[in-house]
Amino acid sequence: MLTDWYKAKKPRKIGKQGNLHNESSNVKKYDVIVVGAGPAGASAAYFMAKEGLDVLLLERGPFPGSKSCGGTSLIAEHTHKLFPNFWEECHCERIVIQQGYWFMTEDSLLSSSFQSMKLAAAPYNHFTVKRRSLYQWLVDKAKAVGAFVYFNHHVAEVIFDGTQAIGVEVSLPQKSRFFANVIILADGANSLVGERSGLIPRVSPENLALYVKETIALPAQVIEERFNLSPGYGSLIGLIGYPTAGFNGTGSIHTFKDSININVGLAISDFAISGIRPHELLDRVKMHPFIQTLLIGGKTIEYGGSVIPEGGYHAIPKLVHPGLLVIGDAASLVNGTHGINLAMWSGFFASRAVYESKKNRDFSVKKLSLYRTLLDESFVMQDLKANAKIASLQRELPYLFDLYTKIANDTAYHVAKVYSMPKKAKRKFIFKKITSIQPILKMASDIWKILKVVKG
Ligand SMILES: Cc1cc2nc3c(=O)[nH]c(=O)nc-3n(C[C@H](O)[C@H](O)[C@H](O)COP(=O)(O)OP(=O)(O)OC[C@H]3O[C@@H](n4cnc5c(N)ncnc54)[C@H](O)[C@@H]3O)c2cc1C
C-alpha cells in the first residue's frame, strides 16, 4: 500500500526552462519569494523583511505549518540566540525538566531518565510547544516587519529564465505567477516543488521516515501526577524497541499543558518491507501496559501523520542554485527528529545571503553561496556531520534497537527476579541467558562499532 503511494508520487515531466522576461517585466517583482510558512520559511521571511527587503511568503495551507500537526519540543538555547527571550512572546506549553528513554519490550520497560530543577531556569533547555502557535508567532513577526503573507496559495513549480530562477507558478486558489530576484524553497520534507522543478532529487524511501501522531487531552493536574511533575513543568520521553516492531525507528511522548502527544515512526522502506500499517504502530504503543495507564480517561483531539527526512548529512541536496536557495526540511536539515531549530537557523542564514546579494545586485550562485558557507560554519552542519555515521550504523546493524533493548530488559528482569540459587550461580545463569540471545563476540564487535561512531 505504501509502495503504491510512493509510486503515485512520481514527478510530472515539466520543461523547466523558458524565456519569461517579457512577462516578468510587466508585473510586480519582489526581492524574494519564500515558499512555505513553516519555521524555516517564516524565519527567513522575518529576517529579510526586517532588513527592509520586499518579501512574499506563500503558504499552501490555511495556517502556518499546515503540513504537520501536534506538538513538539523546542531547543531553547538555539531559539534564544535567534529570538532573545522568545518565551516571553511565544506561547510555550511546558518547561522541560525531565528527559528520558524508555527501552521497551512487549511487557517490560527499562527506563533511563533525568530530572533536574537546574533545567527550569532561564534561558532553559527545552520547551514543549504547539506547532501551530509557534509557527503563527513567527509568521506574525514576519508580517509585523512588512512581509506579505498569502495563505491557501499552492506553489506548483519554479519559473526559470534559462537556468536562473525568477518566479513561481501557483496552481491554487487559481493559476497565477509571482516574480522575484530570489526564490527560497521552504516547503518541508520531500519538497515536491523542488522535485517538480528538477532542483531536488526524490528522497529515497530509506531516508524518509513516516511518523504517526496522536494528541490526547488530559487535565493538567492528571498529567503532572502521572509524570511526577510540578505545575508548569514537562517531560520528554524517547521510546525505543517494541514500539517500532523490530525496526530501527523511534517513538516519543511529549507532555503539553493539557494534552500528551505520542509519535512513532519508521523509514518508509521499513513500512513497505514489514507490511505494518502506520496506525497499527501507534496502536502498539498505546496498548502497551505501561503506556495504557498514562492515557486512562484521555480524549483524542488530533491524529495525523507526517514525514521527516532522516538521511542526515549525506542526503543533503544541492542547496544553492542560480536565484534560488533551499532551506529547512526541504534541504534535509534534520538531526534525529530535531529540525525546528535547524529550520529557523537555515532561514536566518539564507536571509543573510539574500541581503548581501541584493546589496550587490548579484543573484548568482557565487553570491548566494554565502548561505552554504554560514551553514557549514554553524552548529547545523557541524552536528549533522558529527551524526553522519549514525544513519549508516543503523543500516549496518538493523537489529540494533530491537535486539539490545530485549537483551537489556531480559538482563534487568533476571537481576530483579529472586531465584533460589546463590548469587554467583545467578550471575552465571544471567550471562548464559544473554549470550544465548547474542554471542559475546558479536556483542563486543557491535559495541566497538557503536563506540567508533560515538567517538566520531
Ligand atoms: C512526528 C514528528 C515529530 C517531530 N518532533 C520534533 C521535535 O520535537 N523538535 C524539533 O525540533 N523538530 C521536530 N520535528 C521536525 C520538525 O517538525 C521539522 O524539522 C520542521 O517542521 C521543519 O520546518 P520547515 O519549515 O522546513 O518545514 P515544515 O514545518 O514542514 O513547513 C513547510 C511548510 O510549507 C508548506 N508547503 C508545502 N508545500 C507547499 C507548496 N507547494 N506551496 C506552498 N506552501 C507549501 C507547508 O504547508 C508547510 O506550512 C518533528 C517532525 C515530525 C514529523
Coordinates of C-alpha atoms and ligand atoms in Angstrom, one line a residue:
M1 CA 0.0 0.0 0.0
L2 CA 2.8 2.4 0.9
T3 CA 4.8 1.3 -2.1
D4 CA 1.7 2.3 -4.3
W5 CA 1.6 5.7 -2.5
Y6 CA 5.3 6.2 -3.3
K7 CA 4.9 5.2 -7.0
A8 CA 1.9 7.6 -7.3
K9 CA 4.2 10.5 -6.4
K10 CA 6.4 10.1 -9.5
P11 CA 7.1 13.7 -10.7
R12 CA 5.5 15.0 -13.8
K13 CA 8.0 15.9 -16.5
I14 CA 7.8 19.6 -16.9
G15 CA 10.0 21.7 -19.1
K16 CA 11.8 23.8 -16.5
Q17 CA 13.3 26.5 -18.7
G18 CA 11.7 29.2 -20.8
N19 CA 12.2 32.8 -21.7
L20 CA 9.8 34.7 -19.4
H21 CA 11.5 38.0 -19.3
N22 CA 8.7 39.9 -21.2
E23 CA 6.0 38.6 -18.9
S24 CA 8.0 39.3 -15.7
S25 CA 8.8 42.8 -16.6
N26 CA 5.1 43.8 -16.6
V27 CA 4.3 42.6 -13.1
K28 CA 5.4 43.4 -9.6
K29 CA 8.7 41.9 -8.8
Y30 CA 9.6 41.1 -5.1
D31 CA 13.1 40.9 -3.7
V32 CA 12.3 37.4 -2.6
I33 CA 9.5 34.8 -2.6
V34 CA 9.5 32.2 0.2
V35 CA 7.6 29.0 -0.5
G36 CA 6.2 27.5 2.8
A37 CA 5.3 29.2 6.1
G38 CA 6.9 26.6 8.5
P39 CA 9.6 27.6 10.9
A40 CA 12.2 27.8 8.0
G41 CA 10.2 29.9 5.7
A42 CA 8.6 32.1 8.4
S43 CA 12.1 32.8 10.0
A44 CA 13.6 33.6 6.6
A45 CA 10.7 36.0 5.8
Y46 CA 11.0 37.7 9.1
F47 CA 14.8 38.3 9.0
M48 CA 14.6 39.5 5.4
A49 CA 11.6 41.8 5.9
K50 CA 13.3 43.2 9.0
E51 CA 16.2 44.3 6.8
G52 CA 13.8 46.1 4.5
L53 CA 13.6 43.5 1.7
D54 CA 10.3 43.2 -0.2
V55 CA 9.2 39.7 0.8
L56 CA 6.3 37.5 -0.3
L57 CA 5.6 34.4 1.8
L58 CA 3.3 31.8 0.1
E59 CA 1.7 29.0 2.2
R60 CA -0.5 26.4 0.6
G61 CA -2.5 25.7 3.8
P62 CA -4.9 27.9 5.7
F63 CA -2.5 28.4 8.5
P64 CA 1.3 28.3 9.0
G65 CA 3.0 24.9 9.1
S66 CA -0.2 23.2 8.0
K67 CA 1.8 20.2 6.7
S68 CA 2.2 18.8 10.2
C69 CA 0.2 18.5 13.3
G70 CA 0.5 18.1 17.1
G71 CA 3.1 19.4 19.4
T72 CA 6.8 19.3 19.6
S73 CA 9.9 20.1 21.7
L74 CA 11.9 23.2 21.0
I75 CA 15.5 23.6 22.0
A76 CA 15.6 26.8 23.9
E77 CA 19.3 27.7 23.5
H78 CA 19.3 27.8 19.7
T79 CA 16.0 29.6 19.6
H80 CA 17.0 32.2 22.2
K81 CA 20.1 33.1 20.1
L82 CA 17.9 34.0 17.2
F83 CA 14.9 35.4 19.1
P84 CA 16.1 36.6 22.5
N85 CA 13.8 35.7 25.4
F86 CA 11.3 34.2 22.9
W87 CA 9.4 32.5 25.8
E88 CA 8.1 35.9 26.8
E89 CA 6.3 36.4 23.5
C90 CA 5.7 32.9 22.1
H91 CA 3.3 30.6 23.9
C92 CA 5.3 27.7 25.3
E93 CA 3.4 24.8 26.9
R94 CA 5.8 23.4 29.5
I95 CA 9.4 23.9 30.6
V96 CA 11.0 20.5 30.2
I97 CA 12.9 19.4 33.3
Q98 CA 12.6 15.7 32.8
Q99 CA 14.1 13.8 29.8
G100 CA 14.4 10.1 29.4
Y101 CA 14.4 7.0 27.3
W102 CA 12.1 4.0 27.7
F103 CA 13.6 0.8 26.3
M104 CA 10.5 -1.4 25.8
T105 CA 9.6 -5.0 25.1
E106 CA 6.0 -6.3 24.8
D107 CA 5.5 -6.5 28.6
S108 CA 8.5 -4.7 30.2
L109 CA 10.1 -1.3 30.3
L110 CA 13.6 -0.3 31.3
S111 CA 13.9 3.4 31.7
S112 CA 16.8 5.9 31.9
S113 CA 15.6 9.3 33.0
F114 CA 17.0 12.5 34.3
Q115 CA 15.1 15.2 36.1
S116 CA 16.6 18.5 37.5
M117 CA 15.4 21.8 38.6
K118 CA 18.6 23.2 37.1
L119 CA 16.8 22.8 33.8
A120 CA 14.0 25.1 35.0
A121 CA 16.0 28.3 35.0
A122 CA 16.1 30.8 32.1
P123 CA 17.4 30.5 29.3
Y124 CA 16.0 27.0 29.8
N125 CA 16.8 23.8 27.9
H126 CA 13.7 22.6 26.1
F127 CA 10.1 23.7 25.9
T128 CA 7.2 21.8 24.7
V129 CA 5.2 23.9 22.2
K130 CA 2.2 23.5 20.0
R131 CA 3.4 23.8 16.4
R132 CA 0.5 25.9 15.3
S133 CA 1.1 28.6 17.9
L134 CA 4.9 28.6 17.4
Y135 CA 4.6 28.9 13.6
Q136 CA 1.8 31.5 13.9
W137 CA 4.0 33.6 16.2
L138 CA 6.9 33.5 13.6
V139 CA 4.6 34.5 10.8
D140 CA 3.0 37.3 12.8
K141 CA 6.6 38.6 13.5
A142 CA 7.3 38.5 9.7
K143 CA 4.1 40.3 8.9
A144 CA 4.8 42.9 11.6
V145 CA 8.0 43.9 9.9
G146 CA 6.4 44.1 6.5
A147 CA 6.4 40.7 4.8
F148 CA 3.3 39.9 2.6
V149 CA 1.8 36.5 3.6
Y150 CA -0.7 34.7 1.3
F151 CA -2.3 31.6 2.7
N152 CA -4.1 28.9 0.6
H153 CA -1.6 29.5 -2.2
H154 CA -0.2 26.3 -3.5
V155 CA 3.1 26.7 -5.4
A156 CA 3.3 24.2 -8.3
E157 CA 6.8 24.9 -9.6
V158 CA 9.6 27.3 -10.0
I159 CA 9.8 29.5 -13.2
F160 CA 13.2 29.9 -14.8
D161 CA 14.8 32.2 -17.3
G162 CA 17.4 29.9 -18.7
T163 CA 18.8 28.4 -15.5
Q164 CA 18.1 31.5 -13.3
A165 CA 15.0 31.1 -11.0
I166 CA 12.8 34.1 -11.5
G167 CA 9.5 33.3 -10.0
V168 CA 6.9 30.7 -9.0
E169 CA 3.8 29.4 -10.6
V170 CA 0.8 29.0 -8.2
S171 CA -1.8 26.4 -9.0
L172 CA -4.4 27.1 -6.3
P173 CA -6.6 29.0 -5.4
Q174 CA -6.1 30.0 -9.1
K175 CA -3.3 29.8 -11.6
S176 CA -1.0 32.8 -11.1
R177 CA 2.6 33.7 -11.3
F178 CA 4.8 35.7 -8.9
F179 CA 8.3 37.0 -9.7
A180 CA 11.3 37.8 -7.5
N181 CA 15.1 38.1 -7.7
V182 CA 15.4 35.1 -5.3
I183 CA 13.2 32.2 -4.5
I184 CA 13.6 30.3 -1.2
L185 CA 12.2 26.8 -1.1
A186 CA 10.9 26.0 2.4
D187 CA 8.1 23.6 1.6
G188 CA 9.2 21.0 4.1
A189 CA 10.2 17.3 3.9
N190 CA 10.1 15.7 0.5
S191 CA 10.0 19.1 -1.3
L192 CA 7.6 18.4 -4.2
V193 CA 8.2 21.9 -5.6
G194 CA 11.9 21.3 -5.7
E195 CA 11.4 17.8 -7.2
R196 CA 9.0 19.0 -9.9
S197 CA 11.3 21.9 -10.8
G198 CA 14.2 19.5 -11.3
L199 CA 16.2 21.0 -8.4
I200 CA 16.0 18.3 -5.7
P201 CA 16.2 14.6 -6.3
R202 CA 13.4 12.5 -4.9
V203 CA 14.2 11.5 -1.3
S204 CA 14.7 7.7 -1.2
P205 CA 12.2 5.7 1.0
E206 CA 15.2 4.7 3.2
N207 CA 15.9 8.3 4.0
L208 CA 12.3 9.4 4.7
A209 CA 10.5 8.3 7.9
L210 CA 6.8 8.4 8.3
Y211 CA 5.5 9.3 11.7
V212 CA 2.0 8.9 13.1
K213 CA 1.0 11.1 16.0
E214 CA -1.9 11.4 18.3
T215 CA -2.7 14.1 20.7
I216 CA -4.6 13.1 23.8
A217 CA -6.3 15.6 26.0
L218 CA -6.0 15.2 29.8
P219 CA -6.4 17.7 32.7
A220 CA -3.1 19.4 33.5
Q221 CA -3.1 18.1 37.1
V222 CA -3.5 14.5 35.9
I223 CA -0.5 14.9 33.6
E224 CA 1.5 16.3 36.4
E225 CA 0.6 13.4 38.7
R226 CA 1.2 10.7 36.1
F227 CA 4.6 12.1 35.1
N228 CA 5.7 13.2 38.6
L229 CA 5.9 16.9 37.5
S230 CA 5.3 20.2 39.3
P231 CA 2.8 22.5 37.7
G232 CA 4.2 24.1 34.5
Y233 CA 7.0 21.6 34.0
G234 CA 7.2 19.0 31.4
S235 CA 8.7 15.7 30.2
L236 CA 10.2 14.3 27.0
I237 CA 10.5 10.6 26.7
G238 CA 12.0 8.7 23.8
L239 CA 10.6 5.2 23.1
I240 CA 12.9 2.5 21.8
G241 CA 12.3 -1.1 20.9
Y242 CA 8.9 -2.6 20.9
P243 CA 7.0 0.5 19.6
T244 CA 8.8 0.2 16.2
A245 CA 8.1 -3.5 15.7
G246 CA 11.7 -4.7 15.3
F247 CA 12.9 -1.9 13.1
N248 CA 15.3 0.9 13.9
G249 CA 12.7 3.6 14.3
T250 CA 11.8 5.7 17.3
G251 CA 8.8 7.0 19.2
S252 CA 8.3 9.7 21.8
I253 CA 5.9 11.1 24.4
H254 CA 5.7 14.9 24.9
T255 CA 3.7 16.5 27.7
F256 CA 1.9 19.7 27.0
K257 CA -0.2 21.9 29.3
D258 CA -3.4 19.8 29.0
S259 CA -2.5 17.1 26.5
I260 CA 0.0 14.4 25.7
N261 CA 1.5 13.7 22.3
I262 CA 2.6 10.3 21.2
N263 CA 4.6 9.9 18.0
V264 CA 6.0 6.8 16.4
G265 CA 7.7 6.3 13.1
L266 CA 9.8 4.2 10.7
A267 CA 11.6 4.6 7.4
I268 CA 9.0 4.3 4.6
S269 CA 11.1 1.4 3.2
D270 CA 10.6 -0.4 6.5
F271 CA 6.9 0.1 6.4
A272 CA 6.9 -1.4 2.9
I273 CA 9.1 -4.4 4.0
S274 CA 7.1 -5.1 7.2
G275 CA 3.6 -4.6 5.7
I276 CA 2.7 -3.0 9.0
R277 CA 0.3 0.0 8.7
P278 CA 1.2 3.3 10.4
H279 CA -1.8 3.3 12.6
E280 CA -1.0 -0.2 13.8
L281 CA 2.3 1.0 15.0
L282 CA 0.7 3.7 17.1
D283 CA -1.9 1.2 18.5
R284 CA 1.1 -1.0 19.6
V285 CA 2.4 1.9 21.7
K286 CA -1.0 2.9 23.1
M287 CA -1.8 -0.7 24.1
H288 CA 1.5 -1.2 25.9
P289 CA 0.6 -2.0 29.6
F290 CA 2.8 0.9 30.9
I291 CA 1.6 3.4 28.4
Q292 CA -2.1 2.5 28.6
T293 CA -2.1 3.6 32.3
L294 CA -0.8 7.1 31.3
L295 CA -3.7 7.6 28.9
I296 CA -6.7 6.5 31.0
G297 CA -9.5 9.0 30.7
G298 CA -7.8 10.8 27.8
K299 CA -9.6 12.0 24.7
T300 CA -8.1 12.1 21.3
I301 CA -8.1 15.6 19.9
E302 CA -5.7 15.3 17.0
Y303 CA -4.5 12.4 14.8
G304 CA -2.2 12.7 11.9
G305 CA 0.9 11.7 10.1
S306 CA 3.9 13.4 8.5
V307 CA 7.3 12.6 7.1
I308 CA 10.7 13.6 8.3
P309 CA 13.9 13.4 6.3
E310 CA 16.3 11.2 8.2
G311 CA 19.1 10.7 5.6
G312 CA 21.4 13.0 7.6
Y313 CA 24.4 14.8 6.2
H314 CA 25.0 12.6 3.2
A315 CA 21.4 13.1 2.0
I316 CA 21.6 16.9 1.8
P317 CA 20.8 18.0 -1.8
K318 CA 22.3 21.0 -3.6
L319 CA 21.2 24.0 -1.6
V320 CA 22.3 26.9 -3.8
H321 CA 21.1 27.4 -7.4
P322 CA 21.0 30.5 -9.6
G323 CA 18.5 32.8 -7.9
L324 CA 17.3 30.0 -5.5
L325 CA 18.0 28.6 -2.0
V326 CA 16.7 25.5 -0.3
I327 CA 16.2 25.6 3.5
G328 CA 14.8 23.6 6.4
D329 CA 13.3 20.1 5.9
A330 CA 13.3 20.6 2.1
A331 CA 17.1 20.7 2.5
S332 CA 17.1 17.6 4.7
L333 CA 18.4 19.6 7.6
V334 CA 17.2 17.4 10.4
N335 CA 19.2 15.9 13.2
G336 CA 17.5 12.8 14.6
T337 CA 14.0 14.2 15.0
H338 CA 15.1 17.7 15.7
G339 CA 14.5 20.0 12.8
I340 CA 12.8 23.2 14.0
N341 CA 16.0 24.9 15.2
L342 CA 17.9 23.9 12.1
A343 CA 15.0 25.2 10.0
M344 CA 14.9 28.5 11.8
W345 CA 18.7 28.9 11.6
S346 CA 18.8 27.9 7.9
G347 CA 16.1 30.6 7.3
F348 CA 18.3 33.1 9.1
F349 CA 21.5 32.2 7.1
A350 CA 19.5 32.3 3.8
S351 CA 18.3 35.8 4.8
R352 CA 21.9 37.0 5.2
A353 CA 22.9 35.6 1.8
V354 CA 19.8 37.2 0.1
Y355 CA 20.5 40.6 1.8
E356 CA 24.2 40.6 0.6
S357 CA 23.1 39.6 -2.9
K358 CA 20.5 42.4 -3.1
K359 CA 23.1 44.9 -1.9
N360 CA 25.4 43.8 -4.7
R361 CA 22.6 43.2 -7.2
D362 CA 24.1 39.8 -7.9
F363 CA 21.8 36.8 -7.5
S364 CA 24.3 34.3 -8.9
V365 CA 25.3 31.0 -7.2
K366 CA 28.6 32.6 -6.2
K367 CA 27.0 35.4 -4.3
L368 CA 24.2 33.3 -2.8
S369 CA 26.7 30.7 -1.6
L370 CA 27.2 32.7 1.5
Y371 CA 24.2 30.7 2.7
R372 CA 26.1 27.4 2.4
T373 CA 29.2 28.9 4.0
L374 CA 27.3 30.2 7.0
L375 CA 25.5 26.8 7.4
D376 CA 28.8 25.0 7.2
E377 CA 30.4 27.1 9.9
S378 CA 27.4 26.7 12.2
F379 CA 26.2 24.0 14.6
V380 CA 23.7 23.0 11.9
M381 CA 26.2 21.3 9.6
Q382 CA 28.7 20.5 12.3
D383 CA 26.1 18.5 14.2
L384 CA 24.8 16.8 11.1
K385 CA 28.4 15.9 10.1
A386 CA 29.1 14.5 13.5
N387 CA 26.0 12.3 13.4
A388 CA 26.5 11.3 9.7
K389 CA 27.7 7.9 10.7
I390 CA 24.7 7.1 12.8
A391 CA 22.4 6.5 9.8
S392 CA 24.9 4.1 8.3
L393 CA 25.4 2.3 11.6
Q394 CA 21.7 1.8 11.8
R395 CA 21.7 0.3 8.3
E396 CA 24.7 -1.9 9.2
L397 CA 23.0 -3.1 12.4
P398 CA 19.3 -3.2 11.5
Y399 CA 18.6 -5.2 14.8
L400 CA 20.4 -2.6 17.0
F401 CA 17.5 -1.0 18.8
D402 CA 15.3 -4.1 19.0
L403 CA 17.8 -6.7 19.9
Y404 CA 19.7 -4.7 22.5
T405 CA 16.5 -3.4 24.1
K406 CA 15.4 -7.1 24.5
I407 CA 18.8 -8.0 26.0
A408 CA 18.7 -5.1 28.4
N409 CA 15.2 -5.9 29.5
D410 CA 16.0 -9.6 29.9
T411 CA 19.1 -8.8 32.0
A412 CA 17.1 -6.4 34.2
Y413 CA 14.4 -9.0 34.6
H414 CA 16.8 -11.7 35.8
V415 CA 18.6 -9.3 38.1
A416 CA 15.3 -8.2 39.7
K417 CA 13.8 -11.7 39.9
V418 CA 14.6 -13.6 43.1
Y419 CA 15.9 -17.1 42.3
S420 CA 16.6 -19.8 44.8
M421 CA 20.3 -20.1 43.9
P422 CA 23.5 -18.5 45.2
K423 CA 24.5 -15.1 43.8
K424 CA 27.5 -16.5 41.9
A425 CA 25.3 -19.1 40.2
K426 CA 22.7 -16.4 39.4
R427 CA 25.4 -14.3 37.6
K428 CA 26.5 -17.3 35.5
F429 CA 22.9 -18.1 34.7
I430 CA 22.2 -14.5 33.6
F431 CA 25.4 -14.4 31.5
K432 CA 24.3 -17.7 29.8
K433 CA 20.8 -16.3 29.1
I434 CA 22.2 -13.1 27.5
T435 CA 24.8 -14.8 25.4
S436 CA 22.2 -17.3 24.1
I437 CA 20.4 -14.3 22.5
Q438 CA 23.6 -12.7 21.0
P439 CA 27.1 -14.4 21.2
I440 CA 29.6 -12.5 23.3
L441 CA 32.0 -11.8 20.4
K442 CA 29.2 -10.4 18.3
M443 CA 28.1 -8.2 21.1
A444 CA 31.7 -7.0 21.6
S445 CA 32.0 -6.2 17.9
D446 CA 28.7 -4.3 17.9
I447 CA 29.8 -2.3 20.9
W448 CA 33.1 -1.5 19.2
K449 CA 31.2 -0.2 16.1
I450 CA 28.9 1.9 18.3
L451 CA 31.9 3.4 20.2
K452 CA 33.6 4.3 17.0
V453 CA 30.6 6.2 15.8
V454 CA 30.1 7.9 19.2
K455 CA 33.8 8.9 19.3
G456 CA 33.4 10.4 15.7
Ligands
LIG1 C1 6.4 13.4 14.2 C2 7.4 14.5 14.2 C3 7.9 15.0 15.4 C4 8.9 16.0 15.3 N1 9.4 16.4 16.5 C5 10.2 17.4 16.5 C6 10.7 18.0 17.8 O1 10.3 17.5 18.8 N2 11.6 19.0 17.7 C7 12.0 19.5 16.5 O2 12.8 20.5 16.6 N3 11.6 19.0 15.4 C8 10.7 18.0 15.3 N4 10.3 17.5 14.1 C9 10.8 18.1 12.9 C10 10.2 19.4 12.6 O3 8.8 19.4 12.6 C11 10.7 19.9 11.2 O4 12.1 19.7 11.1 C12 10.3 21.3 10.9 O5 8.9 21.5 10.9 C13 10.8 21.8 9.5 O6 10.4 23.1 9.3 P1 10.2 23.5 7.7 O7 9.8 24.9 7.8 O8 11.4 23.2 7.0 O9 9.1 22.6 7.2 P2 7.5 22.4 7.6 O10 7.3 22.7 9.0 O11 7.1 21.2 7.0 O12 6.8 23.6 6.8 C14 6.7 23.6 5.4 C15 5.5 24.5 5.0 O13 5.5 24.6 3.6 C16 4.1 24.5 3.2 N5 4.1 24.0 1.8 C17 4.4 22.7 1.4 N6 4.3 22.6 0.1 C18 3.9 23.8 -0.4 C19 3.6 24.4 -1.6 N7 3.6 23.6 -2.7 N8 3.2 25.7 -1.7 C20 3.1 26.5 -0.6 N9 3.4 26.0 0.6 C21 3.8 24.7 0.7 C22 3.5 23.5 4.2 O14 2.1 23.6 4.3 C23 4.2 24.0 5.5 O15 3.5 25.0 6.1 C24 9.3 16.5 14.1 C25 8.8 16.1 12.9 C26 7.9 15.0 12.9 C27 7.3 14.6 11.6

